mmCIF file of C-alpha atoms and ligand atoms in Angstrom:
data_model
loop_
_atom_site.group_PDB
_atom_site.id
_atom_site.type_symbol
_atom_site.label_atom_id
_atom_site.label_comp_id
_atom_site.label_asym_id
_atom_site.label_seq_id
_atom_site.Cartn_x
_atom_site.Cartn_y
_atom_site.Cartn_z
ATOM 1 C CA MET E 9 12.653 18.136 0.974
ATOM 2 C CA LYS E 10 9.707 18.930 -1.227
ATOM 3 C CA ILE E 11 7.760 15.728 -1.882
ATOM 4 C CA LEU E 12 4.843 14.831 -4.122
ATOM 5 C CA VAL E 13 2.671 12.027 -2.746
ATOM 6 C CA THR E 14 0.302 10.700 -5.400
ATOM 7 C CA GLY E 15 -2.769 9.020 -3.925
ATOM 8 C CA GLY E 16 -2.051 10.894 -0.691
ATOM 9 C CA ALA E 17 -5.769 11.125 0.141
ATOM 10 C CA GLY E 18 -5.991 7.325 0.250
ATOM 11 C CA PHE E 19 -5.223 4.858 3.009
ATOM 12 C CA ILE E 20 -1.459 4.261 2.854
ATOM 13 C CA GLY E 21 -0.607 7.525 1.076
ATOM 14 C CA SER E 22 -2.215 9.654 3.792
ATOM 15 C CA HIS E 23 -0.140 7.972 6.515
ATOM 16 C CA ILE E 24 3.006 8.555 4.481
ATOM 17 C CA VAL E 25 2.029 12.225 4.151
ATOM 18 C CA ASP E 26 1.643 12.433 7.953
ATOM 19 C CA GLU E 27 5.061 10.828 8.446
ATOM 20 C CA TYR E 28 6.766 13.218 5.996
ATOM 21 C CA ILE E 29 5.138 16.269 7.574
ATOM 22 C CA GLU E 30 6.042 15.123 11.084
ATOM 23 C CA ASN E 31 9.628 15.020 9.856
ATOM 24 C CA ASN E 32 9.442 18.587 8.519
ATOM 25 C CA HIS E 33 9.160 17.878 4.820
ATOM 26 C CA GLU E 34 6.968 19.953 2.534
ATOM 27 C CA VAL E 35 4.263 17.825 0.947
ATOM 28 C CA VAL E 36 1.971 18.219 -2.041
ATOM 29 C CA VAL E 37 -0.725 15.574 -2.571
ATOM 30 C CA ILE E 38 -2.313 14.771 -5.899
ATOM 31 C CA ASP E 39 -5.346 12.520 -5.938
ATOM 32 C CA ASN E 40 -8.338 12.125 -8.253
ATOM 33 C CA MET E 41 -10.439 11.453 -5.111
ATOM 34 C CA PHE E 42 -11.853 8.283 -6.665
ATOM 35 C CA HIS E 43 -11.023 6.399 -3.512
ATOM 36 C CA GLY E 44 -9.424 9.146 -1.457
ATOM 37 C CA LYS E 45 -10.990 11.416 1.158
ATOM 38 C CA GLU E 46 -10.188 15.021 1.882
ATOM 39 C CA CYS E 47 -10.423 14.332 5.636
ATOM 40 C CA ASN E 48 -7.491 11.880 5.312
ATOM 41 C CA VAL E 49 -5.160 14.610 4.092
ATOM 42 C CA ASN E 50 -2.942 16.326 6.646
ATOM 43 C CA LYS E 51 -3.874 20.026 6.930
ATOM 44 C CA LYS E 52 -0.240 21.003 6.384
ATOM 45 C CA ALA E 53 -0.140 19.340 2.958
ATOM 46 C CA LYS E 54 -1.326 21.017 -0.216
ATOM 47 C CA LEU E 55 -4.022 18.930 -1.939
ATOM 48 C CA ILE E 56 -4.444 19.161 -5.706
ATOM 49 C CA GLU E 57 -7.322 17.218 -7.220
ATOM 50 C CA ILE E 58 -6.020 15.806 -10.485
ATOM 51 C CA ASP E 59 -5.799 12.426 -12.171
ATOM 52 C CA ILE E 60 -2.293 11.113 -12.862
ATOM 53 C CA ARG E 61 -3.470 10.558 -16.467
ATOM 54 C CA ASP E 62 -4.370 14.236 -16.901
ATOM 55 C CA LYS E 63 -2.532 15.865 -19.828
ATOM 56 C CA ASP E 64 -1.850 18.897 -17.609
ATOM 57 C CA LEU E 65 -0.025 16.916 -14.936
ATOM 58 C CA TRP E 66 3.249 18.531 -15.995
ATOM 59 C CA ARG E 67 1.965 21.930 -14.797
ATOM 60 C CA VAL E 68 1.998 20.654 -11.201
ATOM 61 C CA PHE E 69 5.636 19.619 -11.634
ATOM 62 C CA GLU E 70 6.611 22.886 -13.302
ATOM 63 C CA GLU E 71 5.032 24.957 -10.555
ATOM 64 C CA GLU E 72 6.022 22.935 -7.501
ATOM 65 C CA LYS E 73 9.493 21.543 -8.300
ATOM 66 C CA PHE E 74 9.686 18.294 -6.338
ATOM 67 C CA ASP E 75 12.780 16.562 -5.004
ATOM 68 C CA VAL E 76 11.052 13.203 -4.533
ATOM 69 C CA VAL E 77 7.841 11.583 -5.770
ATOM 70 C CA CYS E 78 6.196 8.915 -3.621
ATOM 71 C CA HIS E 79 3.764 7.260 -6.020
ATOM 72 C CA GLN E 80 0.915 5.584 -4.124
ATOM 73 C CA ALA E 81 -1.950 6.356 -6.527
ATOM 74 C CA ALA E 82 -3.237 3.231 -8.204
ATOM 75 C CA GLN E 83 -6.202 1.201 -9.281
ATOM 76 C CA ILE E 84 -6.001 -1.246 -6.351
ATOM 77 C CA SER E 85 -8.873 -3.666 -6.913
ATOM 78 C CA VAL E 86 -7.985 -7.168 -8.101
ATOM 79 C CA PRO E 87 -11.563 -7.854 -9.371
ATOM 80 C CA THR E 88 -11.536 -4.530 -11.318
ATOM 81 C CA SER E 89 -8.225 -5.506 -12.891
ATOM 82 C CA ILE E 90 -9.911 -8.688 -14.167
ATOM 83 C CA GLU E 91 -13.205 -7.053 -15.238
ATOM 84 C CA ASP E 92 -11.633 -3.925 -16.744
ATOM 85 C CA PRO E 93 -7.970 -4.638 -17.529
ATOM 86 C CA ILE E 94 -7.770 -1.591 -19.804
ATOM 87 C CA GLU E 95 -8.708 0.867 -17.035
ATOM 88 C CA ASP E 96 -6.306 -0.963 -14.690
ATOM 89 C CA ALA E 97 -3.434 -0.661 -17.166
ATOM 90 C CA GLU E 98 -4.314 2.936 -18.060
ATOM 91 C CA ILE E 99 -3.972 4.032 -14.446
ATOM 92 C CA ASN E 100 -1.264 1.718 -13.171
ATOM 93 C CA ILE E 101 0.984 1.580 -16.233
ATOM 94 C CA LEU E 102 0.242 4.533 -18.536
ATOM 95 C CA GLY E 103 -0.548 6.898 -15.628
ATOM 96 C CA THR E 104 2.733 5.904 -13.997
ATOM 97 C CA ILE E 105 4.686 6.436 -17.223
ATOM 98 C CA SER E 106 3.190 9.955 -17.515
ATOM 99 C CA LEU E 107 4.341 10.591 -13.989
ATOM 100 C CA LEU E 108 7.844 9.242 -14.723
ATOM 101 C CA GLU E 109 8.043 11.466 -17.792
ATOM 102 C CA CYS E 110 7.274 14.479 -15.569
ATOM 103 C CA CYS E 111 9.927 13.291 -13.079
ATOM 104 C CA ARG E 112 12.483 13.104 -15.872
ATOM 105 C CA LYS E 113 11.614 16.499 -17.369
ATOM 106 C CA TYR E 114 11.438 18.354 -14.074
ATOM 107 C CA ASP E 115 14.557 16.907 -12.406
ATOM 108 C CA VAL E 116 12.981 14.820 -9.687
ATOM 109 C CA LYS E 117 15.750 12.892 -7.931
ATOM 110 C CA LYS E 118 13.873 9.856 -6.765
ATOM 111 C CA VAL E 119 10.625 7.882 -7.024
ATOM 112 C CA ILE E 120 9.346 5.667 -4.216
ATOM 113 C CA TYR E 121 6.897 3.035 -5.412
ATOM 114 C CA PRO E 122 4.773 0.313 -3.785
ATOM 115 C CA ALA E 123 4.472 -3.010 -5.563
ATOM 116 C CA SER E 124 2.525 -5.872 -4.067
ATOM 117 C CA ALA E 125 2.558 -9.502 -2.943
ATOM 118 C CA ALA E 126 -0.048 -10.000 -5.702
ATOM 119 C CA ILE E 127 2.885 -10.651 -8.060
ATOM 120 C CA PHE E 128 3.706 -14.006 -6.458
ATOM 121 C CA GLY E 129 0.487 -16.004 -6.730
ATOM 122 C CA GLU E 130 0.529 -19.172 -4.615
ATOM 123 C CA PRO E 131 4.067 -19.102 -3.145
ATOM 124 C CA LYS E 132 6.587 -21.771 -4.101
ATOM 125 C CA TYR E 133 8.296 -21.378 -0.708
ATOM 126 C CA LEU E 134 7.865 -19.377 2.477
ATOM 127 C CA PRO E 135 8.690 -16.818 3.621
ATOM 128 C CA ILE E 136 8.632 -15.023 0.268
ATOM 129 C CA ASP E 137 11.868 -13.162 -0.342
ATOM 130 C CA GLU E 138 12.709 -10.648 -3.069
ATOM 131 C CA ASN E 139 14.014 -13.417 -5.358
ATOM 132 C CA HIS E 140 10.860 -15.485 -5.198
ATOM 133 C CA PRO E 141 9.651 -16.425 -8.712
ATOM 134 C CA LEU E 142 6.766 -14.360 -10.027
ATOM 135 C CA ASN E 143 3.443 -15.934 -10.838
ATOM 136 C CA MET E 144 0.819 -13.278 -11.431
ATOM 137 C CA GLN E 145 -2.824 -14.355 -11.407
ATOM 138 C CA CYS E 146 -4.476 -11.044 -12.308
ATOM 139 C CA GLY E 147 -3.958 -7.834 -14.246
ATOM 140 C CA TYR E 148 -3.319 -5.911 -11.016
ATOM 141 C CA GLY E 149 -0.223 -8.040 -10.288
ATOM 142 C CA VAL E 150 0.998 -7.549 -13.855
ATOM 143 C CA THR E 151 0.540 -3.763 -13.786
ATOM 144 C CA LYS E 152 2.213 -3.350 -10.385
ATOM 145 C CA HIS E 153 5.172 -5.454 -11.515
ATOM 146 C CA THR E 154 5.476 -3.777 -14.927
ATOM 147 C CA VAL E 155 6.234 -0.484 -13.192
ATOM 148 C CA GLU E 156 9.171 -2.109 -11.378
ATOM 149 C CA HIS E 157 10.735 -2.616 -14.844
ATOM 150 C CA TYR E 158 9.981 0.941 -15.953
ATOM 151 C CA LEU E 159 11.645 2.308 -12.829
ATOM 152 C CA ASP E 160 14.744 0.298 -13.574
ATOM 153 C CA VAL E 161 14.756 1.541 -17.187
ATOM 154 C CA TYR E 162 14.329 5.198 -16.121
ATOM 155 C CA ASN E 163 17.217 4.745 -13.744
ATOM 156 C CA ARG E 164 19.464 3.354 -16.490
ATOM 157 C CA LEU E 165 18.401 5.915 -19.110
ATOM 158 C CA TYR E 166 18.083 9.064 -17.006
ATOM 159 C CA GLY E 167 19.632 8.350 -13.595
ATOM 160 C CA LEU E 168 16.232 8.698 -11.872
ATOM 161 C CA ASN E 169 16.652 6.864 -8.563
ATOM 162 C CA TYR E 170 13.948 4.640 -7.149
ATOM 163 C CA THR E 171 12.991 2.396 -4.273
ATOM 164 C CA VAL E 172 10.411 -0.319 -4.786
ATOM 165 C CA PHE E 173 8.616 -1.662 -1.729
ATOM 166 C CA ARG E 174 6.696 -4.888 -1.974
ATOM 167 C CA TYR E 175 4.167 -4.545 0.801
ATOM 168 C CA ALA E 176 2.546 -7.520 2.481
ATOM 169 C CA ASN E 177 -1.075 -6.992 3.647
ATOM 170 C CA VAL E 178 -1.117 -3.463 4.972
ATOM 171 C CA TYR E 179 -3.773 -2.658 7.587
ATOM 172 C CA GLY E 180 -4.643 0.242 9.861
ATOM 173 C CA PRO E 181 -6.821 3.330 10.296
ATOM 174 C CA ARG E 182 -8.436 4.863 7.162
ATOM 175 C CA GLN E 183 -8.405 1.612 5.211
ATOM 176 C CA ASP E 184 -11.440 1.095 3.058
ATOM 177 C CA SER E 185 -13.080 -2.260 3.592
ATOM 178 C CA ASN E 186 -13.045 -2.854 -0.189
ATOM 179 C CA GLY E 187 -9.297 -2.367 -0.572
ATOM 180 C CA GLU E 188 -6.614 -4.920 -1.296
ATOM 181 C CA GLY E 189 -5.938 -6.714 1.978
ATOM 182 C CA GLY E 190 -8.973 -5.016 3.500
ATOM 183 C CA VAL E 191 -9.870 -7.977 5.743
ATOM 184 C CA VAL E 192 -8.867 -6.085 8.909
ATOM 185 C CA ALA E 193 -11.084 -3.137 7.965
ATOM 186 C CA VAL E 194 -14.004 -5.485 7.216
ATOM 187 C CA PHE E 195 -13.551 -7.419 10.482
ATOM 188 C CA SER E 196 -13.183 -4.167 12.494
ATOM 189 C CA GLU E 197 -16.576 -2.992 11.265
ATOM 190 C CA LYS E 198 -18.145 -6.398 11.948
ATOM 191 C CA PHE E 199 -16.791 -6.624 15.488
ATOM 192 C CA LEU E 200 -17.798 -3.061 16.369
ATOM 193 C CA SER E 201 -21.349 -3.794 15.275
ATOM 194 C CA GLY E 202 -21.370 -7.227 16.970
ATOM 195 C CA GLN E 203 -21.912 -9.121 13.697
ATOM 196 C CA SER E 204 -20.272 -12.422 12.806
ATOM 197 C CA PRO E 205 -17.314 -12.011 10.466
ATOM 198 C CA ILE E 206 -17.495 -13.996 7.241
ATOM 199 C CA ILE E 207 -14.556 -16.166 6.221
ATOM 200 C CA PHE E 208 -14.147 -17.546 2.718
ATOM 201 C CA GLY E 209 -12.535 -20.969 3.117
ATOM 202 C CA ASP E 210 -11.714 -22.758 6.379
ATOM 203 C CA GLY E 211 -9.895 -19.773 7.925
ATOM 204 C CA GLU E 212 -6.565 -21.597 8.025
ATOM 205 C CA GLN E 213 -5.277 -19.510 5.094
ATOM 206 C CA THR E 214 -2.472 -17.234 6.283
ATOM 207 C CA ARG E 215 -1.318 -13.709 5.532
ATOM 208 C CA ASP E 216 1.388 -11.308 6.679
ATOM 209 C CA PHE E 217 -0.228 -8.227 8.260
ATOM 210 C CA VAL E 218 1.994 -5.156 8.381
ATOM 211 C CA TYR E 219 0.818 -2.019 10.182
ATOM 212 C CA VAL E 220 0.440 1.103 8.060
ATOM 213 C CA LYS E 221 2.594 3.263 10.352
ATOM 214 C CA ASP E 222 5.486 0.831 9.906
ATOM 215 C CA VAL E 223 4.943 1.099 6.149
ATOM 216 C CA ALA E 224 5.004 4.902 6.393
ATOM 217 C CA LYS E 225 8.340 4.702 8.258
ATOM 218 C CA ALA E 226 9.853 2.672 5.406
ATOM 219 C CA ASN E 227 8.723 5.399 2.998
ATOM 220 C CA LEU E 228 10.398 8.006 5.202
ATOM 221 C CA LEU E 229 13.636 6.063 5.239
ATOM 222 C CA ALA E 230 13.581 5.711 1.460
ATOM 223 C CA LEU E 231 13.872 9.476 1.024
ATOM 224 C CA GLU E 232 17.573 9.163 1.704
ATOM 225 C CA ALA E 233 18.426 5.477 1.455
ATOM 226 C CA LEU E 234 17.671 2.170 -0.258
ATOM 227 C CA ASP E 235 18.369 3.595 -3.715
ATOM 228 C CA ASN E 236 17.625 1.443 -6.755
ATOM 229 C CA GLY E 237 16.521 -1.685 -4.969
ATOM 230 C CA ILE E 238 13.436 -3.767 -4.327
ATOM 231 C CA TYR E 239 12.542 -4.475 -0.702
ATOM 232 C CA ASN E 240 9.785 -6.418 1.012
ATOM 233 C CA VAL E 241 7.999 -4.466 3.735
ATOM 234 C CA ALA E 242 6.483 -7.154 5.889
ATOM 235 C CA THR E 243 6.627 -8.788 9.327
ATOM 236 C CA ASN E 244 7.804 -12.316 8.464
ATOM 237 C CA ILE E 245 4.899 -13.524 10.634
ATOM 238 C CA GLU E 246 2.220 -15.864 9.335
ATOM 239 C CA ILE E 247 -1.246 -15.197 10.774
ATOM 240 C CA SER E 248 -4.240 -17.352 9.926
ATOM 241 C CA VAL E 249 -7.595 -15.689 9.447
ATOM 242 C CA ASN E 250 -8.941 -17.805 12.346
ATOM 243 C CA LYS E 251 -6.133 -16.450 14.544
ATOM 244 C CA LEU E 252 -7.043 -12.929 13.444
ATOM 245 C CA ILE E 253 -10.597 -13.546 14.684
ATOM 246 C CA ASP E 254 -9.187 -14.730 18.041
ATOM 247 C CA VAL E 255 -7.208 -11.492 18.414
ATOM 248 C CA PHE E 256 -10.292 -9.409 17.550
ATOM 249 C CA ASN E 257 -12.325 -11.331 20.147
ATOM 250 C CA LYS E 258 -9.600 -10.770 22.747
ATOM 251 C CA LEU E 259 -9.347 -7.024 22.053
ATOM 252 C CA THR E 260 -13.101 -6.408 21.966
ATOM 253 C CA GLY E 261 -13.996 -8.792 24.816
ATOM 254 C CA LEU E 262 -16.471 -10.510 22.490
ATOM 255 C CA GLU E 263 -16.824 -14.154 21.569
ATOM 256 C CA LEU E 264 -17.979 -13.872 17.974
ATOM 257 C CA LYS E 265 -17.890 -16.999 15.838
ATOM 258 C CA ALA E 266 -17.056 -16.674 12.161
ATOM 259 C CA GLU E 267 -19.451 -17.755 9.425
ATOM 260 C CA TYR E 268 -17.633 -19.899 6.876
ATOM 261 C CA ARG E 269 -18.355 -19.665 3.144
ATOM 262 C CA GLU E 270 -16.840 -21.390 0.149
ATOM 263 C CA LYS E 271 -13.281 -20.414 -0.704
ATOM 264 C CA ARG E 272 -13.162 -17.732 -3.420
ATOM 265 C CA PHE E 273 -11.651 -18.571 -6.781
ATOM 266 C CA GLY E 274 -8.064 -17.312 -6.992
ATOM 267 C CA ASP E 275 -7.540 -16.765 -3.237
ATOM 268 C CA ILE E 276 -4.098 -18.007 -2.291
ATOM 269 C CA ASN E 277 -3.664 -20.335 0.685
ATOM 270 C CA ASN E 278 -0.578 -19.212 2.549
ATOM 271 C CA SER E 279 1.632 -16.184 2.354
ATOM 272 C CA TYR E 280 4.128 -14.341 4.471
ATOM 273 C CA MET E 281 7.188 -12.354 3.529
ATOM 274 C CA SER E 282 10.758 -12.037 4.749
ATOM 275 C CA TYR E 283 12.045 -8.537 5.552
ATOM 276 C CA GLU E 284 15.655 -9.688 5.866
ATOM 277 C CA LYS E 285 16.844 -7.591 2.904
ATOM 278 C CA ILE E 286 15.582 -4.226 4.168
ATOM 279 C CA LYS E 287 16.730 -5.153 7.684
ATOM 280 C CA ASN E 288 20.259 -5.751 6.387
ATOM 281 C CA SER E 289 20.264 -2.491 4.409
ATOM 282 C CA SER E 290 18.656 -0.078 6.883
ATOM 283 C CA SER E 291 17.316 0.462 10.380
ATOM 284 C CA TRP E 292 13.767 -0.489 9.334
ATOM 285 C CA ARG E 293 11.995 -3.104 11.434
ATOM 286 C CA PRO E 294 8.253 -3.650 11.913
ATOM 287 C CA LYS E 295 7.640 -2.017 15.305
ATOM 288 C CA TYR E 296 3.951 -2.784 15.786
ATOM 289 C CA THR E 297 2.744 -6.152 17.041
ATOM 290 C CA LEU E 298 -0.523 -7.320 15.500
ATOM 291 C CA GLU E 299 -2.313 -6.616 18.806
ATOM 292 C CA ASP E 300 -0.983 -3.052 19.036
ATOM 293 C CA GLY E 301 -1.840 -2.293 15.435
ATOM 294 C CA LEU E 302 -5.313 -3.814 15.680
ATOM 295 C CA LYS E 303 -5.983 -1.856 18.889
ATOM 296 C CA GLU E 304 -5.241 1.442 17.133
ATOM 297 C CA THR E 305 -7.282 0.343 14.123
ATOM 298 C CA LEU E 306 -10.303 -0.574 16.255
ATOM 299 C CA ASP E 307 -10.051 2.764 18.096
ATOM 300 C CA PHE E 308 -10.122 4.548 14.743
ATOM 301 C CA TYR E 309 -13.264 2.735 13.569
ATOM 302 C CA LYS E 310 -14.890 3.235 16.996
ATOM 303 C CA ASN E 311 -14.404 7.013 16.671
ATOM 304 C CA LEU E 312 -15.713 6.907 13.134
ATOM 305 C CA GLN E 313 -18.918 5.206 14.321
ATOM 306 C CA LYS E 314 -19.278 7.767 17.149
ATOM 307 C CA ASN E 315 -19.031 10.670 14.715
ATOM 308 C CA ASP E 316 -21.456 9.170 12.169
HETATM 309 N N1 NAD R 408 -3.301 -1.931 0.960
HETATM 310 C C1 NAD R 408 -2.399 -2.896 0.757
HETATM 311 O O1 NAD R 408 -2.330 -3.867 1.503
HETATM 312 C C2 NAD R 408 -1.398 -2.757 -0.372
HETATM 313 C C3 NAD R 408 -0.515 -3.821 -0.569
HETATM 314 C C4 NAD R 408 0.429 -3.705 -1.587
HETATM 315 C C5 NAD R 408 0.505 -2.560 -2.354
HETATM 316 N N2 NAD R 408 -0.388 -1.558 -2.156
HETATM 317 C C6 NAD R 408 -0.234 -0.354 -2.994
HETATM 318 O O2 NAD R 408 -0.178 0.778 -2.138
HETATM 319 C C7 NAD R 408 -0.732 1.923 -2.800
HETATM 320 C C8 NAD R 408 -1.782 2.571 -1.930
HETATM 321 O O3 NAD R 408 -2.838 1.641 -1.692
HETATM 322 P P1 NAD R 408 -4.020 1.926 -0.674
HETATM 323 O O4 NAD R 408 -4.387 0.615 -0.066
HETATM 324 O O5 NAD R 408 -3.681 3.076 0.196
HETATM 325 O O6 NAD R 408 -5.194 2.316 -1.687
HETATM 326 P P2 NAD R 408 -6.177 3.594 -1.702
HETATM 327 O O7 NAD R 408 -7.193 3.306 -2.764
HETATM 328 O O8 NAD R 408 -6.664 3.910 -0.341
HETATM 329 O O9 NAD R 408 -5.227 4.756 -2.199
HETATM 330 C C9 NAD R 408 -4.984 5.001 -3.549
HETATM 331 C C10 NAD R 408 -5.294 6.463 -3.819
HETATM 332 O O10 NAD R 408 -5.000 6.743 -5.182
HETATM 333 C C11 NAD R 408 -6.026 7.559 -5.716
HETATM 334 N N3 NAD R 408 -6.080 7.318 -7.153
HETATM 335 C C12 NAD R 408 -6.499 6.205 -7.794
HETATM 336 N N4 NAD R 408 -6.391 6.355 -9.117
HETATM 337 C C13 NAD R 408 -5.885 7.600 -9.329
HETATM 338 C C14 NAD R 408 -5.566 8.346 -10.489
HETATM 339 N N5 NAD R 408 -5.763 7.823 -11.710
HETATM 340 N N6 NAD R 408 -5.079 9.596 -10.347
HETATM 341 C C15 NAD R 408 -4.905 10.142 -9.112
HETATM 342 N N7 NAD R 408 -5.193 9.479 -7.979
HETATM 343 C C16 NAD R 408 -5.688 8.224 -8.073
HETATM 344 C C17 NAD R 408 -7.310 7.128 -4.994
HETATM 345 O O11 NAD R 408 -8.303 8.132 -5.018
HETATM 346 C C18 NAD R 408 -6.770 6.835 -3.598
HETATM 347 O O12 NAD R 408 -6.863 7.978 -2.777
HETATM 348 C C19 NAD R 408 -1.279 1.409 -4.135
HETATM 349 O O13 NAD R 408 -0.322 1.702 -5.131
HETATM 350 C C20 NAD R 408 -1.403 -0.092 -3.940
HETATM 351 O O14 NAD R 408 -1.244 -0.776 -5.160
HETATM 352 C C21 NAD R 408 -1.334 -1.621 -1.178
#
């Protein structure tokens, strides 16, 4: 298949590109390089530097003729979505609509799209399933969710197929320490430089950490399955931030103690997500344990430090 991966120079997008190429698909990446890096992009992919809001976006579609679009490009910062909701909506909503218009005009068959656990706010019950009520606390959650509706509308109006994945906290190599769910990247850097990690709150807050290569596998599967549905991509495992520190200490052989600071406004207490729906509809399962994923992540940051 010929696939466009938007945001393919970023963290998750670049792993999806690798997965597609490993499985013999032809991949074109578009990225405005705001947060992406050329070194993340697989050498076998074609990289085009363009913003999804660019009026000439259609030219890429006309020239390349894609079967599937995997749309990872986004404004991903929750604070930015609060400080500059217009920029957030311009990229995440209007930019996505421009992309969907190109998909419609140039006969793309399917769009794969990542939504986020940011749409749930403080959960009403755990684990969060796909029917959990929405309770968005920031513009980012609103913009990510709005696109879910647009995808459904484009499917009804034009037969454009889609798969929506609601990722839990994705972690792994190439993650920027400022990104959504970037706690693993931040802690990796702290541990490799022997500095105490900082925890906001008492550390008993929990998250669901899903490894980026498992996420990439879900995006591979969606090329030919899971049409017109919304699926959590998660581990169904609740890990406290204190527990995360324990695993880092175990893997690095250190005994670092966290420094505790006041809980940040808006941080949710507990969250983990069920992957029952995707499990019942496909062969997808999270394959990486937290230890295995963190080991690979630490190795990545170790190499990065060596080459600096
Ligand atoms: N990281 C997580 O835990 C997580 C969780 C849920 C959902 N997501 C979603 O997954 C997707 C990828 O996230 P990520 O963590 O890899 O972030 P990332 O910032 O590493 O990747 C996003 C990429 O999009 C590019 N981009 C941003 N705005 C663009 C624009 N206007 N035009 C073209 N390119 C643009 C950036 O340069 C970057 O390379 C996003 O849609 C995000 O909302 C991420």
